[in-house]
Tab-separated table of C-alpha atoms in Angstrom:
chain	number	residue	atom	x	y	z
A	1	MET	CA	9.518	68.293	-67.326
A	2	MET	CA	13.225	67.049	-66.718
A	3	GLY	CA	14.972	70.958	-68.723
A	4	GLY	CA	18.614	71.117	-67.523
A	5	LYS	CA	19.767	71.192	-64.316
A	6	GLY	CA	18.724	74.442	-63.194
A	7	ASN	CA	14.862	73.742	-64.869
A	8	ARG	CA	14.274	70.324	-62.574
A	9	CYS	CA	10.833	70.449	-60.936
A	10	PRO	CA	11.354	70.086	-57.208
A	11	PRO	CA	10.470	66.152	-56.536
A	12	GLU	CA	7.182	65.562	-55.451
A	13	MET	CA	5.009	63.508	-52.800
A	14	LYS	CA	1.793	61.548	-52.256
A	15	ALA	CA	-0.666	64.175	-49.686
A	16	LEU	CA	-3.980	64.767	-49.181
A	17	VAL	CA	-5.192	68.472	-49.386
A	18	TYR	CA	-7.788	70.011	-47.483
A	19	THR	CA	-8.897	72.758	-50.321
A	20	GLY	CA	-12.406	73.873	-48.461
A	21	PRO	CA	-14.746	73.217	-46.678
A	22	GLY	CA	-15.940	69.777	-47.526
A	23	GLN	CA	-13.152	68.589	-49.816
A	24	MET	CA	-10.414	66.735	-49.126
A	25	GLU	CA	-8.388	66.002	-52.391
A	26	LEU	CA	-5.590	63.072	-53.131
A	27	SER	CA	-2.977	65.352	-54.878
A	28	GLN	CA	1.059	65.705	-55.634
A	29	TRP	CA	2.331	68.146	-53.405
A	30	GLU	CA	6.257	69.382	-53.398
A	31	LYS	CA	7.868	67.136	-51.155
A	32	PRO	CA	9.563	69.265	-48.234
A	33	VAL	CA	13.245	69.753	-48.457
A	34	ARG	CA	14.788	69.137	-44.374
A	35	GLY	CA	16.240	71.963	-42.996
A	36	GLU	CA	19.006	72.526	-40.886
A	37	GLY	CA	18.859	70.875	-37.626
A	38	GLU	CA	15.576	69.122	-38.869
A	39	VAL	CA	14.922	65.553	-39.486
A	40	LEU	CA	13.021	64.371	-42.780
A	41	VAL	CA	10.186	61.424	-41.652
A	42	LYS	CA	8.522	59.380	-44.112
A	43	VAL	CA	5.132	59.452	-42.501
A	44	LYS	CA	3.517	55.562	-41.604
A	45	ALA	CA	0.162	56.810	-39.878
A	46	VAL	CA	-1.633	59.647	-39.190
A	47	GLY	CA	-4.883	60.111	-37.114
A	48	ILE	CA	-7.515	61.532	-38.316
A	49	CYS	CA	-8.269	64.149	-35.185
A	50	GLY	CA	-12.172	65.579	-34.120
A	51	SER	CA	-10.937	68.677	-34.892
A	52	ASP	CA	-9.889	67.745	-38.143
A	53	VAL	CA	-13.050	67.003	-39.482
A	54	GLU	CA	-14.063	70.573	-37.725
A	55	GLY	CA	-11.519	71.860	-39.891
A	56	TYR	CA	-12.923	70.035	-42.889
A	57	LEU	CA	-16.270	71.135	-42.530
A	58	GLY	CA	-14.983	74.844	-42.016
A	59	LYS	CA	-16.258	75.267	-38.899
A	60	THR	CA	-12.980	76.377	-36.806
A	61	GLY	CA	-11.519	78.670	-39.061
A	62	ARG	CA	-8.860	76.604	-38.160
A	63	ARG	CA	-7.606	75.196	-40.766
A	64	ILE	CA	-6.366	77.920	-44.223
A	65	PRO	CA	-6.708	76.205	-47.483
A	66	PRO	CA	-5.118	75.024	-49.361
A	67	MET	CA	-2.914	72.834	-46.816
A	68	ILE	CA	-2.202	69.395	-45.473
A	69	MET	CA	-3.868	68.402	-42.046
A	70	GLY	CA	-2.659	66.090	-39.614
A	71	HIS	CA	-0.905	66.193	-36.331
A	72	GLU	CA	-1.394	62.797	-34.858
A	73	PHE	CA	1.511	60.850	-36.500
A	74	SER	CA	4.224	58.901	-36.586
A	75	GLY	CA	7.064	57.497	-39.146
A	76	GLU	CA	10.092	56.379	-40.180
A	77	VAL	CA	13.545	58.216	-40.361
A	78	ALA	CA	14.548	59.148	-44.246
A	79	GLU	CA	17.062	61.756	-43.871
A	80	VAL	CA	19.224	63.294	-41.214
A	81	GLY	CA	21.985	66.293	-40.630
A	82	GLY	CA	25.493	65.709	-39.534
A	83	ARG	CA	24.899	65.444	-36.545
A	84	SER	CA	21.685	64.283	-35.647
A	85	LYS	CA	21.047	62.471	-32.765
A	86	PHE	CA	18.971	60.193	-35.190
A	87	ARG	CA	19.733	57.710	-38.016
A	88	VAL	CA	17.987	56.401	-41.509
A	89	GLY	CA	15.030	54.091	-40.679
A	90	ASP	CA	14.533	55.384	-36.680
A	91	ARG	CA	10.884	54.790	-35.385
A	92	VAL	CA	9.698	57.860	-34.036
A	93	VAL	CA	6.762	60.453	-33.516
A	94	VAL	CA	6.507	63.736	-33.895
A	95	GLN	CA	5.359	66.059	-31.147
A	96	PRO	CA	3.283	68.727	-33.633
A	97	LYS	CA	3.472	71.602	-31.354
A	98	LEU	CA	6.447	74.125	-32.105
A	99	TYR	CA	7.035	76.311	-29.668
A	100	CYS	CA	10.332	79.208	-29.896
A	101	GLY	CA	11.370	77.628	-26.624
A	102	SER	CA	12.860	81.892	-25.457
A	103	CYS	CA	9.818	83.575	-24.565
A	104	SER	CA	8.534	83.097	-21.218
A	105	TYR	CA	5.778	81.198	-21.303
A	106	CYS	CA	8.017	78.809	-22.583
A	107	GLN	CA	10.816	79.589	-19.820
A	108	MET	CA	8.020	79.097	-17.433
A	109	GLY	CA	7.070	75.199	-18.601
A	110	PHE	CA	3.923	76.424	-21.227
A	111	SER	CA	5.327	75.621	-24.397
A	112	ASN	CA	1.874	74.086	-25.185
A	113	ILE	CA	0.904	77.632	-24.961
A	114	CYS	CA	3.729	79.172	-26.768
A	115	PRO	CA	2.439	82.514	-28.980
A	116	HIS	CA	4.852	82.426	-31.310
A	117	GLY	CA	4.461	79.012	-31.967
A	118	GLN	CA	3.510	76.600	-34.592
A	119	PHE	CA	1.065	73.541	-35.102
A	120	LEU	CA	1.684	70.818	-37.780
A	121	GLY	CA	-2.002	70.570	-39.280
A	122	VAL	CA	-3.004	73.794	-38.363
A	123	MET	CA	-3.567	77.553	-39.894
A	124	SER	CA	-1.631	77.450	-42.904
A	125	ARG	CA	1.200	74.968	-42.120
A	126	ASN	CA	2.001	72.174	-43.494
A	127	GLY	CA	0.513	68.510	-41.566
A	128	ALA	CA	1.233	64.799	-41.477
A	129	MET	CA	-1.229	63.430	-44.224
A	130	ALA	CA	0.988	63.461	-46.698
A	131	GLU	CA	4.104	60.507	-47.477
A	132	TYR	CA	6.942	63.140	-45.529
A	133	VAL	CA	7.217	65.505	-43.360
A	134	SER	CA	10.491	67.856	-42.188
A	135	VAL	CA	10.454	69.189	-38.863
A	136	GLY	CA	12.985	70.809	-36.034
A	137	GLU	CA	14.972	67.223	-34.386
A	138	GLN	CA	14.023	68.789	-31.128
A	139	TYR	CA	10.209	67.520	-31.407
A	140	VAL	CA	11.057	64.354	-32.311
A	141	PHE	CA	11.497	61.026	-29.819
A	142	GLY	CA	12.142	57.880	-30.648
A	143	PHE	CA	10.214	54.264	-30.307
A	144	GLY	CA	11.237	50.545	-30.285
A	145	GLU	CA	10.464	48.011	-32.401
A	146	ASN	CA	7.723	46.070	-30.095
A	147	THR	CA	5.132	49.507	-30.681
A	148	THR	CA	3.729	49.420	-34.430
A	149	TYR	CA	3.385	52.657	-35.557
A	150	VAL	CA	-0.149	53.262	-35.366
A	151	GLU	CA	0.255	52.583	-31.852
A	152	ALA	CA	2.665	55.141	-31.914
A	153	SER	CA	0.753	57.620	-33.490
A	154	MET	CA	-1.951	57.688	-30.926
A	155	VAL	CA	0.650	59.138	-28.408
A	156	GLU	CA	-0.255	62.646	-29.544
A	157	PRO	CA	-4.206	62.099	-28.326
A	158	LEU	CA	-3.261	59.732	-25.017
A	159	ALA	CA	-1.342	63.333	-24.566
A	160	VAL	CA	-4.181	65.277	-24.351
A	161	ALA	CA	-5.855	63.056	-22.235
A	162	HIS	CA	-2.778	63.391	-19.955
A	163	ARG	CA	-2.268	66.166	-19.417
A	164	ALA	CA	-5.995	67.567	-18.318
A	165	VAL	CA	-6.021	64.306	-15.885
A	166	SER	CA	-2.931	65.662	-14.653
A	167	LYS	CA	-4.391	69.035	-13.704
A	168	LEU	CA	-5.768	67.491	-10.345
A	169	GLY	CA	-2.841	65.852	-9.315
A	170	THR	CA	-2.977	64.128	-6.644
A	171	ALA	CA	-6.861	65.263	-5.906
A	172	ILE	CA	-8.500	62.077	-7.614
A	173	ASP	CA	-6.582	59.776	-5.076
A	174	GLU	CA	-9.591	61.766	-2.905
A	175	ALA	CA	-12.687	61.706	-4.748
A	176	LYS	CA	-15.671	60.173	-4.479
A	177	TYR	CA	-17.234	60.482	-8.133
A	178	LEU	CA	-15.611	61.942	-11.118
A	179	LEU	CA	-17.587	62.370	-14.194
A	180	VAL	CA	-16.224	62.258	-18.295
A	181	VAL	CA	-18.260	64.455	-20.307
A	182	GLY	CA	-17.741	62.918	-24.306
A	183	ALA	CA	-17.191	59.039	-24.998
A	184	GLY	CA	-14.948	60.077	-28.045
A	185	THR	CA	-11.048	59.177	-28.458
A	186	ILE	CA	-9.826	61.707	-25.853
A	187	GLY	CA	-13.028	60.939	-23.536
A	188	LEU	CA	-12.226	57.159	-23.488
A	189	LEU	CA	-8.225	58.644	-22.918
A	190	VAL	CA	-9.330	60.220	-19.954
A	191	LEU	CA	-11.564	57.745	-18.420
A	192	GLN	CA	-8.152	55.105	-19.167
A	193	MET	CA	-5.938	57.349	-17.374
A	194	LEU	CA	-8.256	57.930	-14.494
A	195	ARG	CA	-8.181	54.279	-13.901
A	196	LYS	CA	-4.500	54.486	-14.299
A	197	GLN	CA	-4.446	56.709	-11.144
A	198	GLY	CA	-6.903	55.222	-8.856
A	199	ALA	CA	-10.018	56.965	-9.593
A	200	ARG	CA	-13.055	55.225	-7.808
A	201	SER	CA	-16.443	55.928	-9.486
A	202	VAL	CA	-16.306	57.083	-12.746
A	203	ILE	CA	-19.274	58.149	-14.666
A	204	VAL	CA	-19.259	58.371	-18.747
A	205	SER	CA	-21.700	60.450	-20.500
A	206	ASP	CA	-22.662	60.156	-24.070
A	207	LEU	CA	-25.420	60.452	-26.416
A	208	SER	CA	-23.770	57.672	-28.368
A	209	GLU	CA	-24.955	54.331	-27.075
A	210	TYR	CA	-22.028	52.630	-28.890
A	211	ARG	CA	-19.572	54.878	-27.492
A	212	LEU	CA	-21.466	54.078	-23.848
A	213	GLU	CA	-20.472	50.064	-24.079
A	214	LYS	CA	-16.755	51.103	-25.128
A	215	ALA	CA	-16.922	52.952	-21.783
A	216	ARG	CA	-18.083	50.397	-19.775
A	217	GLU	CA	-15.146	47.884	-21.028
A	218	LEU	CA	-12.474	50.035	-20.524
A	219	GLY	CA	-13.888	50.692	-17.163
A	220	ALA	CA	-16.327	53.243	-16.381
A	221	ASP	CA	-18.332	52.500	-13.546
A	222	TYR	CA	-21.523	54.694	-15.058
A	223	ALA	CA	-22.455	55.009	-18.065
A	224	ILE	CA	-25.566	57.652	-18.971
A	225	ASN	CA	-27.333	58.989	-22.147
A	226	PRO	CA	-28.344	62.589	-21.525
A	227	GLY	CA	-30.355	61.950	-24.448
A	228	ARG	CA	-32.406	59.903	-22.626
A	229	LYS	CA	-31.920	60.466	-18.989
A	230	ASN	CA	-31.900	63.719	-17.280
A	231	LEU	CA	-28.239	63.992	-17.094
A	232	LYS	CA	-28.220	65.877	-13.445
A	233	ALA	CA	-31.044	64.087	-12.290
A	234	ALA	CA	-29.273	60.451	-13.201
A	235	ILE	CA	-25.868	61.652	-11.059
A	236	SER	CA	-27.889	62.803	-8.620
A	237	GLU	CA	-29.224	58.739	-8.058
A	238	ILE	CA	-25.505	57.443	-8.520
A	239	THR	CA	-24.478	59.690	-6.012
A	240	SER	CA	-27.170	59.946	-3.252
A	241	ASP	CA	-27.117	64.530	-3.782
A	242	LYS	CA	-23.839	64.604	-3.487
A	243	MET	CA	-22.635	64.855	-7.077
A	244	VAL	CA	-19.606	64.786	-9.084
A	245	ASP	CA	-16.350	66.221	-7.072
A	246	TYR	CA	-14.526	66.660	-10.870
A	247	SER	CA	-15.842	66.889	-14.394
A	248	PHE	CA	-13.742	66.804	-17.804
A	249	GLU	CA	-15.644	68.044	-20.632
A	250	ALA	CA	-14.645	66.182	-23.586
A	251	VAL	CA	-16.373	67.706	-26.269
A	252	GLY	CA	-15.661	71.305	-26.909
A	253	LEU	CA	-19.791	72.160	-27.135
A	254	ASN	CA	-22.337	74.594	-25.028
A	255	PRO	CA	-24.752	71.684	-23.593
A	256	THR	CA	-21.646	69.760	-22.575
A	257	ALA	CA	-19.502	72.211	-21.250
A	258	VAL	CA	-23.099	72.805	-18.972
A	259	ASP	CA	-23.168	69.378	-18.511
A	260	SER	CA	-19.399	69.108	-16.705
A	261	LEU	CA	-20.799	72.175	-14.627
A	262	GLU	CA	-24.440	70.702	-13.540
A	263	GLY	CA	-22.745	67.308	-12.425
A	264	LEU	CA	-20.506	69.519	-10.231
A	265	ARG	CA	-20.572	69.303	-5.759
A	266	ILE	CA	-20.574	72.539	-4.086
A	267	GLY	CA	-16.963	73.910	-4.845
A	268	GLY	CA	-16.156	71.227	-7.557
A	269	THR	CA	-13.661	71.825	-10.189
A	270	ALA	CA	-14.544	71.178	-14.229
A	271	VAL	CA	-11.574	70.816	-16.067
A	272	TRP	CA	-12.404	71.635	-20.177
A	273	ILE	CA	-10.979	69.993	-23.261
A	274	GLY	CA	-12.713	69.957	-25.943
A	275	ASN	CA	-12.457	73.149	-28.613
A	276	ALA	CA	-14.998	72.706	-30.726
A	277	GLN	CA	-16.968	75.856	-30.730
A	278	LYS	CA	-15.527	79.394	-29.531
A	279	MET	CA	-18.161	80.950	-27.649
A	280	ILE	CA	-20.858	79.136	-24.854
A	281	GLU	CA	-23.537	80.588	-22.281
A	282	ILE	CA	-22.922	78.994	-19.479
A	283	ASP	CA	-24.619	80.055	-15.437
A	284	MET	CA	-22.179	82.880	-13.822
A	285	GLN	CA	-24.622	82.660	-11.321
A	286	GLN	CA	-24.078	79.075	-10.398
A	287	ILE	CA	-19.989	79.548	-11.010
A	288	VAL	CA	-20.480	81.785	-8.611
A	289	THR	CA	-22.516	81.591	-5.723
A	290	THR	CA	-21.822	77.239	-5.828
A	291	GLU	CA	-17.973	77.627	-5.966
A	292	LEU	CA	-16.815	76.173	-8.858
A	293	THR	CA	-13.933	76.218	-10.424
A	294	VAL	CA	-12.812	75.971	-14.089
A	295	LYS	CA	-9.724	74.690	-15.394
A	296	GLY	CA	-8.446	74.993	-19.369
A	297	THR	CA	-6.129	72.264	-20.943
A	298	TYR	CA	-4.656	72.573	-23.997
A	299	ILE	CA	-2.789	70.220	-25.804
A	300	TYR	CA	0.437	69.256	-23.655
A	301	THR	CA	4.471	69.675	-23.115
A	302	ASP	CA	7.539	67.589	-24.395
A	303	GLU	CA	7.235	65.768	-20.811
A	304	ASP	CA	3.691	65.140	-21.504
A	305	TYR	CA	4.393	63.019	-25.222
A	306	VAL	CA	7.396	60.561	-24.153
A	307	GLN	CA	5.392	60.173	-20.901
A	308	CYS	CA	2.650	58.589	-22.799
A	309	LEU	CA	5.057	57.669	-25.766
A	310	ASN	CA	6.634	55.060	-22.311
A	311	LEU	CA	2.805	54.238	-21.624
A	312	ILE	CA	1.982	52.747	-25.494
A	313	GLU	CA	5.547	51.171	-25.035
A	314	GLU	CA	4.599	49.457	-22.045
A	315	LYS	CA	1.151	48.564	-23.291
A	316	ALA	CA	-0.804	50.712	-19.855
A	317	VAL	CA	-3.482	51.705	-21.459
A	318	SER	CA	-5.731	50.068	-24.068
A	319	LEU	CA	-5.561	51.757	-27.538
A	320	GLU	CA	-7.608	48.580	-30.440
A	321	PRO	CA	-10.742	49.124	-28.980
A	322	LEU	CA	-10.431	53.280	-29.945
A	323	ILE	CA	-8.819	52.705	-33.423
A	324	SER	CA	-12.195	52.048	-36.102
A	325	VAL	CA	-10.162	51.870	-39.322
A	326	GLN	CA	-7.055	51.950	-40.869
A	327	THR	CA	-6.551	52.527	-44.457
A	328	GLU	CA	-4.440	53.955	-47.278
A	329	LEU	CA	-4.118	57.180	-47.541
A	330	ASP	CA	-5.900	57.513	-50.574
A	331	ASN	CA	-9.189	56.599	-49.073
A	332	GLY	CA	-8.933	59.594	-47.150
A	333	PRO	CA	-11.730	62.310	-48.821
A	334	GLU	CA	-14.140	58.869	-48.303
A	335	VAL	CA	-12.999	58.379	-44.408
A	336	PHE	CA	-12.863	62.377	-44.090
A	337	ARG	CA	-17.128	62.193	-45.706
A	338	GLN	CA	-17.868	59.310	-43.302
A	339	LEU	CA	-16.372	60.636	-40.046
A	340	ALA	CA	-18.524	63.944	-41.099
A	341	GLU	CA	-21.626	61.886	-41.432
A	342	ASN	CA	-20.952	60.086	-38.125
A	343	LYS	CA	-24.137	60.833	-36.395
A	344	ASP	CA	-24.370	57.385	-33.889
A	345	GLY	CA	-20.863	57.736	-33.065
A	346	ARG	CA	-19.217	54.257	-34.951
A	347	LEU	CA	-16.442	55.357	-35.697
A	348	LEU	CA	-13.862	56.339	-32.993
A	349	LYS	CA	-10.246	57.253	-35.004
A	350	ALA	CA	-9.357	56.668	-38.082
A	351	ILE	CA	-6.146	56.304	-39.268
A	352	LEU	CA	-4.389	56.757	-42.248
A	353	MET	CA	-1.260	55.133	-43.824
A	354	PRO	CA	0.582	57.124	-46.461
C-alpha cells in the first residue's frame, strides 16, 4: 500500500525462499539496500550447489529458514557508490565467502576459514537465488563479454576444485596414479584441473554410470563403479598392486571417505573436499600403520577465484558437459525436487536465471 512519504513499503524483488525441509517457495522478498562500500548486483545466473540440495532436505543444519540460498552466481552491476571501481552495467561474479580481513587467519592467507566471516546463502545470510544481491565491493570481480553469465556462475565450483588440486602442488607431476572419488560437478572439475596440471593416469569412481561416462569424456583414464566392482581390487589390478599416490574425495560421505583411503599406496595422501556428513568412521590403524596423510580443503580465497575466472575466460576448462539444466528462477522449486530425487545421477549442475 502506498501512503504518505513515510509509509511507503520497501521495494520488493522475486526470490526463491527456503521455508523448511523439502520446501522451496517463489515469493516476494524485500529488495536489498546497497550499503556503504557495497555493490548492488542484479543476478543473471545462479547455480544450485550439492550443499544447497542437502540444505533443502534439512540434512546439514546450515540453511536456516526462511532464507534465500545461492552462492554460485554472476550478474550485472545495478548500483554503485561514488568512488566505486565498477560502473552500472558491468558484468561481475561475486566471491561469496565474506571474511573480516583483519584476524590472524585472514592475515596468514586463510580468509577462506575466517571465523568471523559469513557465507552468502548459508546459515541465515541470504544469497543469490533472487533478483538482487548487495555485497562489499572487495568480493566483486569483473569479466568480459566473451564469457556468458552461465559460464561465469561456474567460477565458484571451479575454485573449490582448483584449491583442492593446488594442495598437492608440483607433487602431481611425479604421481603415477591418482583417484577421484565422486563424479559430480566438483569431482569432474577436479579431474579437469588434474589433467591441466599434467597428471598421468587418473581413476574416477562413482555409482552413476552416466557420470562415469562424463568422466571418460573429460579425460579419465579409468572409470570404476564401486557398486558393481570392488574398488580396492579394481585399483590394485589397474596399478599392478601399487595403488594410487593421491586421492580426492568429492562427495563427503562415510563410504566415499573410506574409498579415498582404501585406494592409497603406503604413504599416500587423500585430499578431502566433500562436506556432506559431519561425523564419519574410518580405520585409524590403517592411517597410522601405513603413514597415510589426510588433507582437508575448504572452499577458496580471492586468489583462487580470480585464477579460475581467468581459466573460464580463456576457455581452459570444459563447462558445457557439466550443465544439465538452465531455467528460470520460477522453476526453482521443481528443479530442487528433481535434484533431491536424482537417483541415477543424470542431473549435474542446474543453473537458475532470475
